[in-house]
PDB file of C-alpha atoms in Angstrom:
ATOM      1  CA  UNK V   1     -67.757  83.453 188.391  1.00  0.00           C
ATOM      2  CA  UNK V   2     -66.427  82.312 185.026  1.00  0.00           C
ATOM      3  CA  UNK V   3     -63.539  80.298 186.491  1.00  0.00           C
ATOM      4  CA  UNK V   4     -65.977  77.877 188.075  1.00  0.00           C
ATOM      5  CA  UNK V   5     -67.219  77.015 184.593  1.00  0.00           C
ATOM      6  CA  UNK V   6     -63.738  76.263 183.253  1.00  0.00           C
ATOM      7  CA  UNK V   7     -62.740  73.901 186.003  1.00  0.00           C
ATOM      8  CA  UNK V   8     -59.689  71.673 185.991  1.00  0.00           C
ATOM      9  CA  UNK V   9     -60.971  68.141 186.639  1.00  0.00           C
ATOM     10  CA  UNK V  10     -57.554  66.471 186.425  1.00  0.00           C
ATOM     11  CA  UNK V  11     -56.894  66.612 190.165  1.00  0.00           C
ATOM     12  CA  UNK V  12     -59.970  64.999 191.675  1.00  0.00           C
ATOM     13  CA  UNK V  13     -60.800  62.884 188.662  1.00  0.00           C
ATOM     14  CA  UNK V  14     -57.799  60.924 187.484  1.00  0.00           C
ATOM     15  CA  UNK V  15     -54.684  59.067 188.381  1.00  0.00           C
ATOM     16  CA  UNK V  16     -52.698  60.579 185.525  1.00  0.00           C
ATOM     17  CA  UNK V  17     -49.997  57.931 185.603  1.00  0.00           C
ATOM     18  CA  UNK V  18     -52.534  55.132 185.304  1.00  0.00           C
ATOM     19  CA  UNK V  19     -54.139  56.823 182.331  1.00  0.00           C
ATOM     20  CA  UNK V  20     -50.813  57.339 180.599  1.00  0.00           C
ATOM     21  CA  UNK V  21     -49.965  53.670 181.149  1.00  0.00           C
ATOM     22  CA  UNK V  22     -53.218  52.703 179.458  1.00  0.00           C
ATOM     23  CA  UNK V  23     -52.501  54.986 176.523  1.00  0.00           C
ATOM     24  CA  UNK V  24     -49.020  53.987 175.424  1.00  0.00           C
ATOM     25  CA  UNK V  25     -48.957  56.455 172.570  1.00  0.00           C
ATOM     26  CA  UNK V  26     -45.266  57.306 172.270  1.00  0.00           C
ATOM     27  CA  UNK V  27     -44.771  55.514 168.952  1.00  0.00           C
ATOM     28  CA  UNK V  28     -48.266  56.340 167.733  1.00  0.00           C
ATOM     29  CA  UNK V  29     -47.739  60.007 168.580  1.00  0.00           C
ATOM     30  CA  UNK V  30     -44.390  60.068 166.794  1.00  0.00           C
ATOM     31  CA  UNK V  31     -45.950  58.572 163.656  1.00  0.00           C
ATOM     32  CA  UNK V  32     -48.875  60.995 163.918  1.00  0.00           C
ATOM     33  CA  UNK V  33     -46.560  63.994 164.169  1.00  0.00           C
ATOM     34  CA  UNK V  34     -44.629  62.780 161.115  1.00  0.00           C
ATOM     35  CA  UNK V  35     -47.845  62.528 159.099  1.00  0.00           C
ATOM     36  CA  UNK V  36     -49.171  65.916 160.196  1.00  0.00           C
ATOM     37  CA  UNK V  37     -45.853  67.689 159.596  1.00  0.00           C
ATOM     38  CA  UNK V  38     -45.538  66.176 156.124  1.00  0.00           C
ATOM     39  CA  UNK V  39     -49.098  67.167 155.270  1.00  0.00           C
ATOM     40  CA  UNK V  40     -48.498  70.684 156.615  1.00  0.00           C
ATOM     41  CA  UNK V  41     -45.323  71.184 154.577  1.00  0.00           C
ATOM     42  CA  UNK V  42     -47.003  69.924 151.404  1.00  0.00           C
ATOM     43  CA  UNK V  43     -49.965  72.241 151.997  1.00  0.00           C
ATOM     44  CA  UNK V  44     -47.689  75.234 152.615  1.00  0.00           C
ATOM     45  CA  UNK V  45     -45.763  74.575 149.400  1.00  0.00           C
ATOM     46  CA  UNK V  46     -48.988  74.162 147.412  1.00  0.00           C
ATOM     47  CA  UNK V  47     -50.641  77.277 148.834  1.00  0.00           C
ATOM     48  CA  UNK V  48     -47.672  79.584 149.267  1.00  0.00           C
ATOM     49  CA  UNK V  49     -45.048  78.367 146.824  1.00  0.00           C
ATOM     50  CA  UNK V  50     -41.306  78.475 147.523  1.00  0.00           C
ATOM     51  CA  UNK V  51     -39.167  81.569 147.964  1.00  0.00           C
ATOM     52  CA  UNK V  52     -41.987  83.921 148.969  1.00  0.00           C
ATOM     53  CA  UNK V  53     -42.632  85.228 152.505  1.00  0.00           C
ATOM     54  CA  UNK V  54     -45.866  84.217 154.266  1.00  0.00           C
ATOM     55  CA  UNK V  55     -47.326  84.057 157.752  1.00  0.00           C
ATOM     56  CA  UNK V  56     -47.072  80.464 159.082  1.00  0.00           C
ATOM     57  CA  UNK V  57     -49.478  81.086 161.991  1.00  0.00           C
ATOM     58  CA  UNK V  58     -52.497  79.254 160.566  1.00  0.00           C
ATOM     59  CA  UNK V  59     -50.433  76.274 159.408  1.00  0.00           C
ATOM     60  CA  UNK V  60     -48.849  75.886 162.840  1.00  0.00           C
ATOM     61  CA  UNK V  61     -52.231  76.223 164.529  1.00  0.00           C
ATOM     62  CA  UNK V  62     -53.816  73.624 162.284  1.00  0.00           C
ATOM     63  CA  UNK V  63     -50.939  71.203 162.834  1.00  0.00           C
ATOM     64  CA  UNK V  64     -51.137  71.496 166.620  1.00  0.00           C
ATOM     65  CA  UNK V  65     -54.927  71.070 166.659  1.00  0.00           C
ATOM     66  CA  UNK V  66     -54.687  68.055 164.373  1.00  0.00           C
ATOM     67  CA  UNK V  67     -52.145  66.366 166.639  1.00  0.00           C
ATOM     68  CA  UNK V  68     -54.185  67.075 169.784  1.00  0.00           C
ATOM     69  CA  UNK V  69     -57.486  66.039 168.173  1.00  0.00           C
ATOM     70  CA  UNK V  70     -56.008  62.818 166.821  1.00  0.00           C
ATOM     71  CA  UNK V  71     -54.519  61.962 170.216  1.00  0.00           C
ATOM     72  CA  UNK V  72     -57.697  62.932 172.070  1.00  0.00           C
ATOM     73  CA  UNK V  73     -60.446  61.362 169.999  1.00  0.00           C
ATOM     74  CA  UNK V  74     -58.903  59.977 166.818  1.00  0.00           C
ATOM     75  CA  UNK V  75     -60.083  62.835 164.592  1.00  0.00           C
ATOM     76  CA  UNK V  76     -57.974  64.064 161.652  1.00  0.00           C
ATOM     77  CA  UNK V  77     -58.979  67.302 159.983  1.00  0.00           C
ATOM     78  CA  UNK V  78     -58.282  68.561 156.511  1.00  0.00           C
ATOM     79  CA  UNK V  79     -56.869  72.068 156.437  1.00  0.00           C
ATOM     80  CA  UNK V  80     -60.120  73.487 155.074  1.00  0.00           C
ATOM     81  CA  UNK V  81     -62.335  71.634 157.566  1.00  0.00           C
ATOM     82  CA  UNK V  82     -65.040  73.898 159.038  1.00  0.00           C
ATOM     83  CA  UNK V  83     -64.813  72.257 162.455  1.00  0.00           C
ATOM     84  CA  UNK V  84     -61.072  72.865 162.581  1.00  0.00           C
ATOM     85  CA  UNK V  85     -61.653  76.513 161.682  1.00  0.00           C
ATOM     86  CA  UNK V  86     -64.267  76.699 164.447  1.00  0.00           C
ATOM     87  CA  UNK V  87     -61.702  75.443 166.972  1.00  0.00           C
ATOM     88  CA  UNK V  88     -59.082  77.957 165.851  1.00  0.00           C
ATOM     89  CA  UNK V  89     -61.457  80.925 165.875  1.00  0.00           C
ATOM     90  CA  UNK V  90     -62.976  79.947 169.234  1.00  0.00           C
ATOM     91  CA  UNK V  91     -59.633  79.602 170.985  1.00  0.00           C
ATOM     92  CA  UNK V  92     -58.405  82.834 169.391  1.00  0.00           C
ATOM     93  CA  UNK V  93     -61.494  84.660 170.657  1.00  0.00           C
ATOM     94  CA  UNK V  94     -61.126  83.207 174.144  1.00  0.00           C
ATOM     95  CA  UNK V  95     -57.446  84.162 174.285  1.00  0.00           C
ATOM     96  CA  UNK V  96     -58.110  87.712 173.074  1.00  0.00           C
ATOM     97  CA  UNK V  97     -60.610  88.265 175.890  1.00  0.00           C
ATOM     98  CA  UNK V  98     -58.871  86.534 178.768  1.00  0.00           C
ATOM     99  CA  UNK V  99     -57.800  89.776 180.481  1.00  0.00           C
ATOM    100  CA  UNK V 100     -61.332  91.220 180.783  1.00  0.00           C
ATOM    101  CA  UNK V 101     -62.528  87.877 182.153  1.00  0.00           C
ATOM    102  CA  UNK V 102     -59.863  87.841 184.861  1.00  0.00           C
ATOM    103  CA  UNK V 103     -60.516  91.489 185.659  1.00  0.00           C
ATOM    104  CA  UNK V 104     -64.257  90.952 186.130  1.00  0.00           C
ATOM    105  CA  UNK V 105     -63.596  87.765 188.096  1.00  0.00           C
ATOM    106  CA  UNK V 106     -61.387  89.693 190.547  1.00  0.00           C
ATOM    107  CA  UNK V 107     -63.386  92.946 190.574  1.00  0.00           C
ATOM    108  CA  UNK V 108     -67.066  91.979 190.077  1.00  0.00           C
ATOM    109  CA  UNK V 109     -68.219  95.601 190.275  1.00  0.00           C
ATOM    110  CA  UNK V 110     -66.736  96.081 186.783  1.00  0.00           C
ATOM    111  CA  UNK V 111     -68.957  93.417 185.229  1.00  0.00           C
ATOM    112  CA  UNK V 112     -71.505  95.863 183.705  1.00  0.00           C
ATOM    113  CA  UNK V 113     -68.698  97.517 181.722  1.00  0.00           C
ATOM    114  CA  UNK V 114     -67.587  94.191 180.214  1.00  0.00           C
ATOM    115  CA  UNK V 115     -70.930  92.375 180.102  1.00  0.00           C
ATOM    116  CA  UNK V 116     -70.933  91.757 176.338  1.00  0.00           C
ATOM    117  CA  UNK V 117     -67.337  90.503 176.272  1.00  0.00           C
ATOM    118  CA  UNK V 118     -67.872  88.239 179.273  1.00  0.00           C
ATOM    119  CA  UNK V 119     -71.128  86.780 177.934  1.00  0.00           C
ATOM    120  CA  UNK V 120     -69.761  86.205 174.433  1.00  0.00           C
ATOM    121  CA  UNK V 121     -66.576  84.616 175.739  1.00  0.00           C
ATOM    122  CA  UNK V 122     -68.437  82.301 178.092  1.00  0.00           C
ATOM    123  CA  UNK V 123     -70.735  81.330 175.235  1.00  0.00           C
ATOM    124  CA  UNK V 124     -67.640  80.524 173.171  1.00  0.00           C
ATOM    125  CA  UNK V 125     -66.343  78.276 175.943  1.00  0.00           C
ATOM    126  CA  UNK V 126     -69.738  76.585 176.252  1.00  0.00           C
ATOM    127  CA  UNK V 127     -69.773  75.919 172.510  1.00  0.00           C
ATOM    128  CA  UNK V 128     -66.285  74.427 172.688  1.00  0.00           C
ATOM    129  CA  UNK V 129     -67.258  72.326 175.678  1.00  0.00           C
ATOM    130  CA  UNK V 130     -70.409  71.081 173.943  1.00  0.00           C
ATOM    131  CA  UNK V 131     -68.477  70.135 170.795  1.00  0.00           C
ATOM    132  CA  UNK V 132     -65.818  68.196 172.704  1.00  0.00           C
ATOM    133  CA  UNK V 133     -68.414  66.561 174.964  1.00  0.00           C
ATOM    134  CA  UNK V 134     -70.248  65.248 171.901  1.00  0.00           C
ATOM    135  CA  UNK V 135     -66.988  63.721 170.624  1.00  0.00           C
ATOM    136  CA  UNK V 136     -66.524  61.980 173.968  1.00  0.00           C
ATOM    137  CA  UNK V 137     -70.128  60.706 174.050  1.00  0.00           C
ATOM    138  CA  UNK V 138     -69.834  59.412 170.485  1.00  0.00           C
ATOM    139  CA  UNK V 139     -66.774  57.415 171.520  1.00  0.00           C
ATOM    140  CA  UNK V 140     -68.528  56.176 174.660  1.00  0.00           C
ATOM    141  CA  UNK V 141     -71.234  54.567 172.480  1.00  0.00           C
ATOM    142  CA  UNK V 142     -68.737  52.472 170.498  1.00  0.00           C
ATOM    143  CA  UNK V 143     -66.008  51.894 173.106  1.00  0.00           C
ATOM    144  CA  UNK V 144     -64.957  48.261 173.547  1.00  0.00           C
ATOM    145  CA  UNK V 145     -63.432  47.166 176.828  1.00  0.00           C
ATOM    146  CA  UNK V 146     -59.662  46.776 176.650  1.00  0.00           C
ATOM    147  CA  UNK V 147     -59.275  48.637 173.348  1.00  0.00           C
ATOM    148  CA  UNK V 148     -57.333  51.885 173.818  1.00  0.00           C
ATOM    149  CA  UNK V 149     -57.013  53.860 170.587  1.00  0.00           C
ATOM    150  CA  UNK V 150     -56.820  57.391 171.980  1.00  0.00           C
ATOM    151  CA  UNK V 151     -57.228  59.469 175.132  1.00  0.00           C
ATOM    152  CA  UNK V 152     -61.025  59.179 175.062  1.00  0.00           C
ATOM    153  CA  UNK V 153     -60.740  55.398 175.259  1.00  0.00           C
ATOM    154  CA  UNK V 154     -58.229  55.685 178.106  1.00  0.00           C
ATOM    155  CA  UNK V 155     -60.562  57.910 180.129  1.00  0.00           C
ATOM    156  CA  UNK V 156     -63.563  55.653 179.548  1.00  0.00           C
ATOM    157  CA  UNK V 157     -61.513  52.619 180.558  1.00  0.00           C
ATOM    158  CA  UNK V 158     -60.320  54.393 183.713  1.00  0.00           C
ATOM    159  CA  UNK V 159     -63.914  55.262 184.621  1.00  0.00           C
ATOM    160  CA  UNK V 160     -65.192  51.725 184.097  1.00  0.00           C
ATOM    161  CA  UNK V 161     -62.355  50.225 186.135  1.00  0.00           C
ATOM    162  CA  UNK V 162     -62.897  52.691 188.980  1.00  0.00           C
ATOM    163  CA  UNK V 163     -66.601  51.814 189.071  1.00  0.00           C
ATOM    164  CA  UNK V 164     -65.894  48.083 188.937  1.00  0.00           C
ATOM    165  CA  UNK V 165     -63.298  48.339 191.726  1.00  0.00           C
ATOM    166  CA  UNK V 166     -65.556  50.665 193.747  1.00  0.00           C
ATOM    167  CA  UNK V 167     -62.790  53.249 194.037  1.00  0.00           C
ATOM    168  CA  UNK V 168     -63.437  56.488 195.890  1.00  0.00           C
ATOM    169  CA  UNK V 169     -62.654  58.463 192.713  1.00  0.00           C
ATOM    170  CA  UNK V 170     -65.454  56.733 190.787  1.00  0.00           C
ATOM    171  CA  UNK V 171     -68.022  59.354 191.824  1.00  0.00           C
ATOM    172  CA  UNK V 172     -65.917  62.081 190.193  1.00  0.00           C
ATOM    173  CA  UNK V 173     -65.480  60.166 186.943  1.00  0.00           C
ATOM    174  CA  UNK V 174     -68.601  61.542 185.344  1.00  0.00           C
ATOM    175  CA  UNK V 175     -68.970  61.931 181.608  1.00  0.00           C
ATOM    176  CA  UNK V 176     -69.124  65.714 182.036  1.00  0.00           C
ATOM    177  CA  UNK V 177     -65.830  65.774 183.953  1.00  0.00           C
ATOM    178  CA  UNK V 178     -64.122  63.433 181.517  1.00  0.00           C
ATOM    179  CA  UNK V 179     -65.189  65.522 178.542  1.00  0.00           C
ATOM    180  CA  UNK V 180     -63.709  68.553 180.339  1.00  0.00           C
ATOM    181  CA  UNK V 181     -60.423  66.673 180.629  1.00  0.00           C
ATOM    182  CA  UNK V 182     -60.431  66.344 176.839  1.00  0.00           C
ATOM    183  CA  UNK V 183     -61.205  70.062 176.509  1.00  0.00           C
ATOM    184  CA  UNK V 184     -58.299  70.830 178.833  1.00  0.00           C
ATOM    185  CA  UNK V 185     -55.955  69.043 176.446  1.00  0.00           C
ATOM    186  CA  UNK V 186     -56.808  71.695 173.873  1.00  0.00           C
ATOM    187  CA  UNK V 187     -56.619  74.614 176.308  1.00  0.00           C
ATOM    188  CA  UNK V 188     -53.329  73.455 177.798  1.00  0.00           C
ATOM    189  CA  UNK V 189     -51.661  72.159 174.665  1.00  0.00           C
ATOM    190  CA  UNK V 190     -52.641  74.404 171.776  1.00  0.00           C
ATOM    191  CA  UNK V 191     -51.333  77.750 173.014  1.00  0.00           C
ATOM    192  CA  UNK V 192     -48.104  76.521 174.568  1.00  0.00           C
ATOM    193  CA  UNK V 193     -47.088  74.504 171.516  1.00  0.00           C
ATOM    194  CA  UNK V 194     -48.119  76.854 168.721  1.00  0.00           C
ATOM    195  CA  UNK V 195     -46.636  79.937 170.420  1.00  0.00           C
ATOM    196  CA  UNK V 196     -43.385  78.094 171.062  1.00  0.00           C
ATOM    197  CA  UNK V 197     -43.195  77.079 167.402  1.00  0.00           C
ATOM    198  CA  UNK V 198     -43.912  80.622 166.218  1.00  0.00           C
ATOM    199  CA  UNK V 199     -41.201  82.049 168.478  1.00  0.00           C
ATOM    200  CA  UNK V 200     -38.712  79.436 167.267  1.00  0.00           C
ATOM    201  CA  UNK V 201     -39.453  80.330 163.640  1.00  0.00           C
ATOM    202  CA  UNK V 202     -39.171  84.059 164.408  1.00  0.00           C
ATOM    203  CA  UNK V 203     -35.874  83.482 166.216  1.00  0.00           C
ATOM    204  CA  UNK V 204     -34.457  81.449 163.330  1.00  0.00           C
ATOM    205  CA  UNK V 205     -35.720  83.919 160.720  1.00  0.00           C
ATOM    206  CA  UNK V 206     -33.591  86.618 162.366  1.00  0.00           C
ATOM    207  CA  UNK V 207     -30.501  84.454 162.948  1.00  0.00           C
ATOM    208  CA  UNK V 208     -28.876  83.012 159.856  1.00  0.00           C
ATOM    209  CA  UNK V 209     -26.047  81.437 161.907  1.00  0.00           C
ATOM    210  CA  UNK V 210     -28.604  79.435 163.866  1.00  0.00           C
ATOM    211  CA  UNK V 211     -30.223  78.231 160.637  1.00  0.00           C
ATOM    212  CA  UNK V 212     -26.868  77.122 159.235  1.00  0.00           C
ATOM    213  CA  UNK V 213     -25.858  75.357 162.440  1.00  0.00           C
ATOM    214  CA  UNK V 214     -29.162  73.450 162.533  1.00  0.00           C
ATOM    215  CA  UNK V 215     -28.908  72.588 158.840  1.00  0.00           C
ATOM    216  CA  UNK V 216     -25.354  71.234 159.272  1.00  0.00           C
ATOM    217  CA  UNK V 217     -26.394  69.061 162.221  1.00  0.00           C
ATOM    218  CA  UNK V 218     -29.391  67.698 160.280  1.00  0.00           C
ATOM    219  CA  UNK V 219     -27.216  66.954 157.240  1.00  0.00           C
ATOM    220  CA  UNK V 220     -24.525  65.240 159.332  1.00  0.00           C
ATOM    221  CA  UNK V 221     -26.821  63.089 161.493  1.00  0.00           C
ATOM    222  CA  UNK V 222     -30.049  62.584 159.527  1.00  0.00           C
ATOM    223  CA  UNK V 223     -28.925  63.191 155.968  1.00  0.00           C
ATOM    224  CA  UNK V 224     -31.580  62.441 153.348  1.00  0.00           C
ATOM    225  CA  UNK V 225     -33.720  60.374 155.702  1.00  0.00           C
ATOM    226  CA  UNK V 226     -36.977  61.649 157.194  1.00  0.00           C
ATOM    227  CA  UNK V 227     -36.419  62.933 160.720  1.00  0.00           C
ATOM    228  CA  UNK V 228     -38.231  60.979 163.411  1.00  0.00           C
ATOM    229  CA  UNK V 229     -38.395  60.750 167.185  1.00  0.00           C
ATOM    230  CA  UNK V 230     -35.341  58.453 167.324  1.00  0.00           C
ATOM    231  CA  UNK V 231     -33.069  61.229 166.044  1.00  0.00           C
ATOM    232  CA  UNK V 232     -33.924  63.531 168.944  1.00  0.00           C
ATOM    233  CA  UNK V 233     -31.143  62.340 171.242  1.00  0.00           C
ATOM    234  CA  UNK V 234     -28.508  62.665 168.511  1.00  0.00           C
ATOM    235  CA  UNK V 235     -29.410  66.150 167.265  1.00  0.00           C
ATOM    236  CA  UNK V 236     -28.447  68.062 170.410  1.00  0.00           C
ATOM    237  CA  UNK V 237     -28.517  71.600 168.992  1.00  0.00           C
ATOM    238  CA  UNK V 238     -31.711  71.080 166.981  1.00  0.00           C
TER     239      UNK V 238
END
């Protein structure tokens, strides 16, 4: 039922390795993460101050969405952006109602008891899909051959090459499928990353020895410099 509407087009649609080769974003992604983290920290200090407890959930969520959106279609959001809030609330609603969806999908006779939840959740997914599809179509209008700025460009380039080379996969590289690939980046990346970060913060908040050990390693290896991707291999404990 609902699972057919949230399909995973990665398998039949793309050669993932080819797409990643087109989008050599390692350095770009590292710079993007630096920018987003700096902006997040500055916003937290401005909004929350220093030395007072607060819930970091929204800040982590916004950071993750900003990194994914920038990588996917080159969009950077301000922390008070309405579209960013729409993404957060939509994914939160979908996550909160996942269990009833799976239950109805496996036991259809229960559908009348969960009709409102199922319909509202599917409408949420359709709204998300429509929003992301529009981003993809907007990029399609201005895409220039050979210019790869983000994942949208990489997908469009892969589609055009498959059509030109008359590859068997070309028939699956529809604009609808490719926009679903972009949507899957959000579904697959937002929860895993933001929950991991929240658990790490919770773990550190309850373990002062861990905090001190991480701080000592950062002081010894990074010092007063800004941490970047190149320090990852040297900061083993962090």
